[in-house]
Coordinates of C-alpha atoms in Angstrom, one line a residue:
Chain A
X1 CA 20.7 19.5 23.7
X2 CA 19.2 16.4 23.8
X3 CA 17.4 15.3 21.1
X4 CA 18.1 18.3 19.1
X5 CA 19.2 15.9 16.2
X6 CA 16.7 14.2 16.2
X7 CA 14.0 17.4 16.3
X8 CA 16.3 18.0 12.4
X9 CA 14.8 14.3 11.6
X10 CA 11.6 15.0 12.4
X11 CA 11.7 18.0 10.6
X12 CA 13.5 16.6 7.2
X13 CA 11.6 13.5 7.4
X14 CA 8.4 15.4 7.5
X15 CA 9.5 17.9 4.9
X16 CA 10.3 14.8 2.7
X17 CA 6.5 13.8 2.6
X18 CA 5.4 16.7 0.4
X19 CA 8.4 16.9 -2.0
X20 CA 8.3 15.4 -5.5
X21 CA 12.0 13.7 -5.2
X22 CA 13.8 12.7 -1.4
X23 CA 16.2 14.9 -1.0
X24 CA 20.1 14.0 0.5
X25 CA 20.8 11.1 3.3
X26 CA 22.0 12.6 5.6
X27 CA 24.7 10.7 6.8
X28 CA 25.6 12.8 9.5
X29 CA 22.3 13.5 11.4
X30 CA 21.7 10.7 11.8
X31 CA 25.7 9.6 13.1
X32 CA 24.8 12.8 15.2
X33 CA 21.9 11.0 16.7
X34 CA 23.2 7.1 17.1
X35 CA 25.9 9.1 19.0
X36 CA 24.2 10.7 21.5
X37 CA 22.2 7.3 22.3
X38 CA 25.2 5.4 22.6
X39 CA 26.6 8.2 24.9
X40 CA 23.3 8.1 27.2
X41 CA 23.1 4.3 27.3
X42 CA 26.9 5.2 28.8
X43 CA 25.8 6.8 31.3
X44 CA 23.3 4.8 32.3
X45 CA 25.7 2.2 32.7
X46 CA 27.6 4.3 34.5
X47 CA 25.8 5.5 36.8
X48 CA 23.9 2.0 37.8
X49 CA 27.3 0.2 38.2
X50 CA 28.4 2.1 42.0
X51 CA 24.8 0.5 43.1
X52 CA 25.5 -3.0 41.5
X53 CA 22.1 -4.6 40.4
X54 CA 20.1 -3.3 43.7
X55 CA 19.4 0.5 42.4
X56 CA 15.9 1.5 44.8
X57 CA 14.5 5.1 43.1
X58 CA 12.7 5.8 46.0
X59 CA 17.1 6.3 48.2
X60 CA 18.0 8.2 45.8
X61 CA 15.8 10.3 43.6
X62 CA 18.1 12.7 41.9
X63 CA 20.1 9.5 40.0
X64 CA 16.2 8.3 39.3
X65 CA 15.4 10.8 38.0
X66 CA 18.4 11.2 35.5
X67 CA 18.2 7.7 34.6
X68 CA 14.5 8.2 33.8
X69 CA 15.6 11.9 31.0
X70 CA 18.0 8.8 30.0
X71 CA 15.9 6.4 29.0
X72 CA 13.7 8.8 28.0
X73 CA 15.9 9.8 24.9
X74 CA 17.4 7.3 24.1
X75 CA 13.8 5.8 23.0
X76 CA 12.6 9.4 21.6
X77 CA 15.6 9.1 19.2
X78 CA 15.0 6.1 18.1
X79 CA 11.5 6.4 17.3
X80 CA 12.8 9.5 15.1
X81 CA 16.0 7.3 13.4
X82 CA 12.5 5.5 12.2
X83 CA 11.1 8.0 11.4
X84 CA 13.0 9.0 9.8
X85 CA 14.3 5.8 7.8
X86 CA 10.7 4.3 7.2
X87 CA 10.0 8.4 6.1
X88 CA 12.4 7.5 3.4
X89 CA 11.8 4.1 2.0
X90 CA 7.6 4.6 1.8
X91 CA 8.7 7.1 -0.6
X92 CA 11.2 4.8 -2.2
X93 CA 8.3 2.0 -2.0
X94 CA 6.2 4.5 -4.1
X95 CA 9.1 5.1 -7.0
X96 CA 9.2 1.2 -6.8
X97 CA 5.8 0.8 -7.7
X98 CA 5.4 4.2 -10.1
X99 CA 7.9 1.9 -12.3
X100 CA 10.3 4.2 -11.8
X101 CA 14.1 1.9 -12.5
X102 CA 14.9 2.6 -9.0
X103 CA 17.8 -0.1 -9.3
X104 CA 19.1 1.8 -11.6
X105 CA 20.3 4.6 -9.9
X106 CA 23.5 5.2 -11.6
X107 CA 21.7 5.9 -14.7
X108 CA 19.2 8.1 -13.2
X109 CA 21.4 10.0 -12.6
X110 CA 23.0 11.1 -15.4
X111 CA 19.3 11.0 -17.8
X112 CA 17.9 12.8 -14.3
X113 CA 17.4 15.7 -16.0
X114 CA 15.3 14.6 -19.4
X115 CA 13.8 10.9 -17.8
X116 CA 11.6 13.3 -15.2
X117 CA 12.3 11.5 -12.6
X118 CA 14.6 13.1 -9.5
X119 CA 16.5 11.0 -7.9
X120 CA 19.6 12.3 -9.1
X121 CA 21.2 14.2 -6.1
X122 CA 22.1 18.6 -6.7
X123 CA 25.5 18.2 -6.0
X124 CA 26.0 16.2 -9.2
X125 CA 27.9 12.2 -8.1
X126 CA 27.0 11.1 -5.8
X127 CA 23.8 9.5 -5.2
X128 CA 21.1 11.0 -2.2
X129 CA 20.3 7.8 -1.0
X130 CA 22.6 5.5 1.5
X131 CA 25.1 2.3 0.8
X132 CA 21.9 0.7 3.4
X133 CA 19.4 2.6 1.1
X134 CA 20.5 1.4 -2.0
X135 CA 20.6 -2.0 -1.2
X136 CA 16.9 -1.6 -0.1
X137 CA 15.4 -0.4 -2.9
X138 CA 17.4 -2.8 -5.2
X139 CA 15.8 -5.9 -2.0
X140 CA 12.7 -4.3 -2.3
X141 CA 11.9 -3.7 -5.7
X142 CA 12.9 -8.1 -6.4
X143 CA 10.4 -8.8 -4.2
X144 CA 7.4 -6.1 -5.4
X145 CA 8.4 -7.6 -8.9
X146 CA 7.9 -11.2 -7.5
X147 CA 4.7 -10.9 -6.4
X148 CA 3.2 -8.5 -8.9
X149 CA 4.5 -11.6 -10.5
X150 CA 1.5 -13.6 -9.7
X151 CA -0.2 -11.3 -11.0
X152 CA 1.0 -10.4 -14.7
X153 CA -2.5 -10.4 -16.3
X154 CA -3.4 -7.7 -14.7
X155 CA 0.0 -4.9 -14.9
X156 CA -0.7 -4.7 -10.5
X157 CA 1.5 -1.1 -11.1
X158 CA -1.0 -0.2 -13.5
X159 CA -2.7 3.3 -13.1
X160 CA -5.3 3.6 -10.3
X161 CA -7.4 5.2 -12.1
X162 CA -10.5 3.6 -13.6
X163 CA -10.7 3.2 -17.1
X164 CA -13.2 5.1 -18.7
X165 CA -12.1 4.7 -22.8
X166 CA -10.3 2.1 -24.6
X167 CA -8.1 5.0 -26.5
X168 CA -7.2 8.7 -25.4
X169 CA -5.9 11.0 -27.4
X170 CA -2.3 11.6 -26.5
X171 CA 0.3 13.8 -27.2
X172 CA 4.3 13.4 -27.2
X173 CA 6.9 15.4 -25.4
X174 CA 9.3 13.8 -26.3
X175 CA 11.1 12.2 -28.9
X176 CA 10.3 8.0 -28.0
X177 CA 11.8 5.9 -31.0
X178 CA 9.0 3.5 -32.1
X179 CA 6.4 1.5 -29.9
X180 CA 4.3 -1.8 -31.0
X181 CA 0.7 -2.3 -30.4
X182 CA -1.5 -4.4 -31.8
X183 CA -3.3 -2.6 -34.0
X184 CA 1.1 -2.3 -36.0
X185 CA 3.9 0.1 -34.7
X186 CA 3.9 4.1 -34.7
X187 CA 7.6 6.5 -34.5
X188 CA 6.6 8.5 -31.5
X189 CA 8.0 12.1 -32.7
X190 CA 8.0 15.2 -30.5
X191 CA 4.5 17.3 -30.8
X192 CA 3.4 14.6 -32.7
X193 CA -0.6 13.5 -31.7
X194 CA -1.9 9.7 -31.3
X195 CA -5.5 8.2 -30.9
X196 CA -4.4 4.5 -29.0
X197 CA -5.4 2.6 -26.8
X198 CA -5.0 3.3 -23.3
X199 CA -2.7 0.5 -22.2
X200 CA -0.6 -0.2 -24.8
X201 CA 0.9 4.4 -23.9
X202 CA 0.3 4.1 -20.0
X203 CA 4.1 3.2 -19.3
X204 CA 5.2 5.9 -21.0
X205 CA 3.0 8.4 -20.0
X206 CA 3.9 7.4 -16.7
X207 CA 8.3 8.0 -17.9
X208 CA 6.4 11.3 -18.5
X209 CA 7.1 10.5 -22.7
X210 CA 3.9 11.1 -23.2
X211 CA 1.1 13.3 -22.4
X212 CA -3.1 12.5 -22.2
X213 CA -5.4 15.0 -23.5
X214 CA -8.9 15.5 -22.5
Chain B
X1 CA -38.0 -11.7 6.8
X2 CA -40.7 -9.4 4.8
X3 CA -41.9 -10.0 1.7
X4 CA -39.3 -9.3 -0.7
X5 CA -37.2 -11.9 0.9
X6 CA -39.8 -14.6 -0.3
X7 CA -40.4 -13.3 -3.6
X8 CA -36.8 -13.5 -3.9
X9 CA -36.1 -16.6 -2.7
X10 CA -39.6 -18.2 -4.7
X11 CA -37.8 -16.4 -7.4
X12 CA -36.7 -18.5 -10.1
X13 CA -34.1 -16.2 -12.3
X14 CA -32.0 -16.2 -8.3
X15 CA -30.3 -19.0 -8.9
X16 CA -29.8 -19.0 -12.4
X17 CA -28.0 -15.9 -12.3
X18 CA -24.7 -16.7 -14.3
X19 CA -21.4 -17.8 -12.0
X20 CA -20.0 -15.2 -14.1
X21 CA -22.0 -12.3 -12.7
X22 CA -22.3 -13.7 -9.7
X23 CA -18.5 -13.9 -8.8
X24 CA -18.0 -10.0 -11.0
X25 CA -20.9 -9.1 -7.9
X26 CA -18.6 -11.2 -5.6
X27 CA -15.9 -9.2 -6.7
X28 CA -17.2 -5.6 -6.9
X29 CA -18.7 -5.8 -3.3
X30 CA -15.1 -7.4 -1.6
X31 CA -13.2 -4.1 -4.1
X32 CA -15.8 -2.0 -2.1
X33 CA -15.5 -2.5 2.1
X34 CA -12.1 -3.0 1.0
X35 CA -11.6 0.3 0.5
X36 CA -13.4 1.7 2.9
X37 CA -13.2 -0.7 5.6
X38 CA -10.4 1.0 7.6
X39 CA -9.2 -2.8 9.0
X40 CA -7.7 -5.2 6.5
X41 CA -10.8 -7.8 5.5
X42 CA -10.8 -11.4 4.4
X43 CA -9.4 -12.6 1.7
X44 CA -11.9 -14.1 0.0
X45 CA -12.1 -18.0 0.1
X46 CA -14.2 -19.4 -1.9
X47 CA -11.9 -19.6 -4.9
X48 CA -13.0 -16.5 -6.3
X49 CA -9.6 -15.0 -7.9
X50 CA -8.1 -18.2 -9.1
X51 CA -11.7 -18.3 -11.5
X52 CA -11.5 -14.3 -12.0
X53 CA -7.8 -14.8 -12.9
X54 CA -8.6 -17.8 -15.7
X55 CA -11.4 -16.0 -17.0
X56 CA -9.2 -12.9 -18.2
X57 CA -6.0 -15.4 -19.2
X58 CA -9.1 -16.0 -21.0
X59 CA -11.0 -12.9 -22.7
X60 CA -7.5 -12.2 -23.5
X61 CA -6.7 -14.8 -25.7
X62 CA -10.3 -14.1 -27.4
X63 CA -9.1 -10.9 -28.3
X64 CA -6.5 -12.1 -29.7
X65 CA -7.8 -13.9 -31.9
X66 CA -10.4 -11.8 -32.8
X67 CA -7.4 -9.5 -33.6
X68 CA -7.0 -10.7 -37.0
X69 CA -10.0 -10.7 -38.0
X70 CA -10.8 -7.5 -40.0
X71 CA -14.8 -8.1 -40.3
X72 CA -16.3 -4.3 -39.0
X73 CA -18.9 -6.7 -36.7
X74 CA -16.4 -8.5 -34.5
X75 CA -14.0 -4.7 -35.2
X76 CA -17.2 -3.4 -32.0
X77 CA -17.6 -6.5 -31.1
X78 CA -12.8 -6.7 -29.6
X79 CA -13.0 -2.6 -28.5
X80 CA -16.6 -3.7 -26.4
X81 CA -14.5 -6.8 -24.9
X82 CA -11.2 -4.8 -25.0
X83 CA -12.8 -2.5 -22.6
X84 CA -14.6 -4.7 -19.9
X85 CA -12.0 -6.2 -19.9
X86 CA -9.7 -3.8 -19.2
X87 CA -12.7 -2.5 -16.1
X88 CA -12.7 -6.3 -14.7
X89 CA -8.5 -5.5 -14.8
X90 CA -9.0 -2.2 -13.3
X91 CA -11.0 -3.9 -10.0
X92 CA -8.4 -6.0 -9.4
X93 CA -6.0 -4.1 -9.7
X94 CA -7.1 -1.7 -7.4
X95 CA -8.5 -4.7 -5.1
X96 CA -5.3 -5.7 -4.5
X97 CA -3.6 -2.3 -4.1
X98 CA -5.8 -1.4 -1.6
X99 CA -4.9 -4.3 0.2
X100 CA -1.0 -4.3 -0.2
X101 CA -1.5 -0.7 1.3
X102 CA -3.0 -1.7 4.1
X103 CA -0.1 -4.3 4.6
X104 CA 2.6 -2.4 4.5
X105 CA 1.1 0.6 6.9
X106 CA 0.2 -2.1 9.4
X107 CA 2.7 -5.1 8.5
X108 CA 3.7 -5.8 12.5
X109 CA 0.1 -6.1 13.4
X110 CA -0.6 -8.0 10.2
X111 CA 2.1 -10.7 11.2
X112 CA 1.8 -10.6 14.7
X113 CA -1.5 -13.3 15.8
X114 CA -2.7 -15.7 13.1
X115 CA -5.9 -15.1 13.4
X116 CA -4.9 -12.1 11.5
X117 CA -2.2 -14.1 9.5
X118 CA -6.0 -15.3 7.8
X119 CA -6.9 -13.0 6.3
X120 CA -3.9 -12.6 4.4
X121 CA -3.6 -15.1 1.3
X122 CA -0.7 -17.1 0.5
X123 CA 0.8 -14.5 -1.4
X124 CA 0.0 -11.2 0.6
X125 CA 2.0 -13.7 3.5
X126 CA 5.1 -14.3 1.5
X127 CA 5.1 -10.4 0.3
X128 CA 4.5 -9.0 4.6
X129 CA 6.8 -11.6 5.6
X130 CA 9.9 -10.3 3.7
X131 CA 9.1 -6.9 3.1
X132 CA 9.3 -6.1 6.7
X133 CA 11.8 -8.6 7.1
X134 CA 13.8 -6.6 4.5
X135 CA 13.0 -3.1 6.5
X136 CA 13.8 -4.5 9.8
X137 CA 17.1 -5.1 7.9
X138 CA 17.5 -2.0 6.6
X139 CA 17.1 -1.0 9.9
X140 CA 19.6 -3.0 11.2
X141 CA 22.0 -1.5 9.1
X142 CA 21.7 1.5 9.0
X143 CA 21.5 2.8 13.1
X144 CA 20.4 -0.4 15.7
X145 CA 22.2 -2.0 14.9
X146 CA 24.8 0.4 17.4
X147 CA 21.6 0.4 19.8
X148 CA 22.1 -1.2 22.9
X149 CA 20.6 -4.9 22.4
X150 CA 17.5 -4.3 24.9
X151 CA 17.3 -1.2 22.2
X152 CA 17.1 -3.2 18.6
X153 CA 14.3 -4.7 18.8
X154 CA 11.3 -3.3 16.7
X155 CA 8.2 -4.1 18.7
X156 CA 9.1 -3.0 22.2
X157 CA 5.7 -1.9 24.3
X158 CA 8.1 -0.9 27.8
X159 CA 7.0 2.7 28.7
X160 CA 2.7 2.2 27.9
X161 CA 4.1 3.1 23.7
X162 CA 3.3 0.0 22.6
X163 CA 5.7 0.5 18.7
X164 CA 3.8 -1.7 17.0
X165 CA 1.1 0.2 15.1
X166 CA -2.5 -0.9 14.6
X167 CA -5.4 0.5 12.3
X168 CA -7.9 2.6 13.5
X169 CA -11.4 1.2 14.0
X170 CA -12.9 3.2 15.2
X171 CA -13.1 4.9 11.6
X172 CA -16.1 6.2 10.1
X173 CA -18.3 3.8 7.6
X174 CA -21.1 4.3 5.1
X175 CA -23.0 0.5 5.8
X176 CA -25.9 -0.4 3.9
X177 CA -28.4 -2.9 6.1
X178 CA -28.9 -5.3 3.5
X179 CA -32.3 -7.5 6.2
X180 CA -33.5 -5.8 9.3
X181 CA -31.5 -5.9 12.4
X182 CA -31.4 -3.4 15.4
X183 CA -28.2 -1.3 14.7
X184 CA -25.7 -0.2 18.3
X185 CA -23.6 2.0 18.1
X186 CA -21.4 3.1 20.8
X187 CA -21.2 6.9 21.8
X188 CA -19.4 9.5 23.9
X189 CA -22.1 9.4 26.8
X190 CA -24.2 6.7 26.3
X191 CA -24.5 3.7 23.6
X192 CA -27.2 3.9 20.7
X193 CA -29.8 1.5 19.0
X194 CA -31.5 2.1 16.2
X195 CA -34.1 0.0 14.4
X196 CA -32.9 -0.7 10.6
X197 CA -35.2 -1.7 7.9
X198 CA -33.1 -2.9 5.1
X199 CA -31.9 -0.6 2.4
X200 CA -31.2 2.1 5.3
X201 CA -28.0 3.8 5.3
X202 CA -26.0 3.9 8.6
X203 CA -23.1 5.4 8.6
X204 CA -21.2 4.9 12.4
X205 CA -17.8 3.5 13.9
X206 CA -16.4 0.5 12.6
X207 CA -15.7 -1.1 15.1
X208 CA -19.8 -1.0 16.1
X209 CA -20.5 -1.6 11.8
X210 CA -17.8 -5.4 11.8
X211 CA -20.0 -7.7 13.1
X212 CA -23.3 -6.0 10.9
X213 CA -21.0 -6.8 8.2
X214 CA -19.3 -10.6 8.6
X215 CA -22.4 -11.0 9.9
X216 CA -24.3 -10.2 6.3
X217 CA -26.5 -8.4 8.0
X218 CA -25.3 -5.5 5.9
X219 CA -22.8 -4.1 3.4
X220 CA -19.9 -0.8 3.1
X221 CA -20.7 1.4 0.7

């Protein structure tokens, strides 16, 4: 039936909103909906053909009704597609803001187990993004970087929690190697605990290397 | 105008508040307003952010200078300055992010008229335009290109539904009055009005509060 596939997409979109990661792109469904739109459009053209551009809805109400339903279905499908794609791009943008390196998708999949990000696909090998989405997020990251470049001192992607203390207690969840701070270098080995400046380690907390205590 | 206002005008300390403090107040106020208003507000035009940026830069330099000093007294001052700096940065960051979130949500709406465009700073405008172009391109390459040409637009208004989403200006906001004014609000059945005094707090629709806030009679809280 018309719209069934579109509905499916909306349900996917809704589900994606509450997920922490991005499920695989529904290439087949999207293609199906687009095909439906094209078929409906063809149908409209065919039905209108015999009238030669002088169609009078009053004279032939049955055809008028069919045309209306077809038009509405097309529009609905378009809305479904837009909603589906928008919810996915929103998710991608969110990840980009959080500082995940979405651009490096190939690397993500290899590291998906330990990097704390679930962008890597479940079925292994193939990406959960469509090629267009990869393209999009790559360009969006560039755009974001450019915008951030205007505010170098503020670090726009930093924490949105109001800062309370300058220094915080952190515990290292994984070996992260040595990091440089204003007070010298510290070596982060697993399960070790530090009292460090929040600004220095924010990135590492976001990436899941460190855990904030207390 | 009541006695407080008159007193404030002759108060010698009023003008002596340093510009730094006033900038901080302006920033805090802009931040609060931006976070509670459903709509994007005007970008502060008087170079507030240029001044703030300069000051942040200066403080960072100062911190770098002071780090070399091992004197415990400087160390303490350093911590105070750094904490202050972090808070300042947070304000700016949160403010900018709140704006970007609004712009992202209703990009086409804010780009649609010249009037609305003026609310964005030039960098925000560039960002919004580029972002919208990217999105459109993404839709086009994903599915729109195989649509009939008449349906490829993103700003269709046919069928009585506009594709451009606009912010809901009827969301409730809290305002604090800065002088005595009559507050008018549109109701479902009848419109209401209340005589407000300086310092009173009201909750009303943003569409009703907007005039008061813009004229400086009230501030968002």
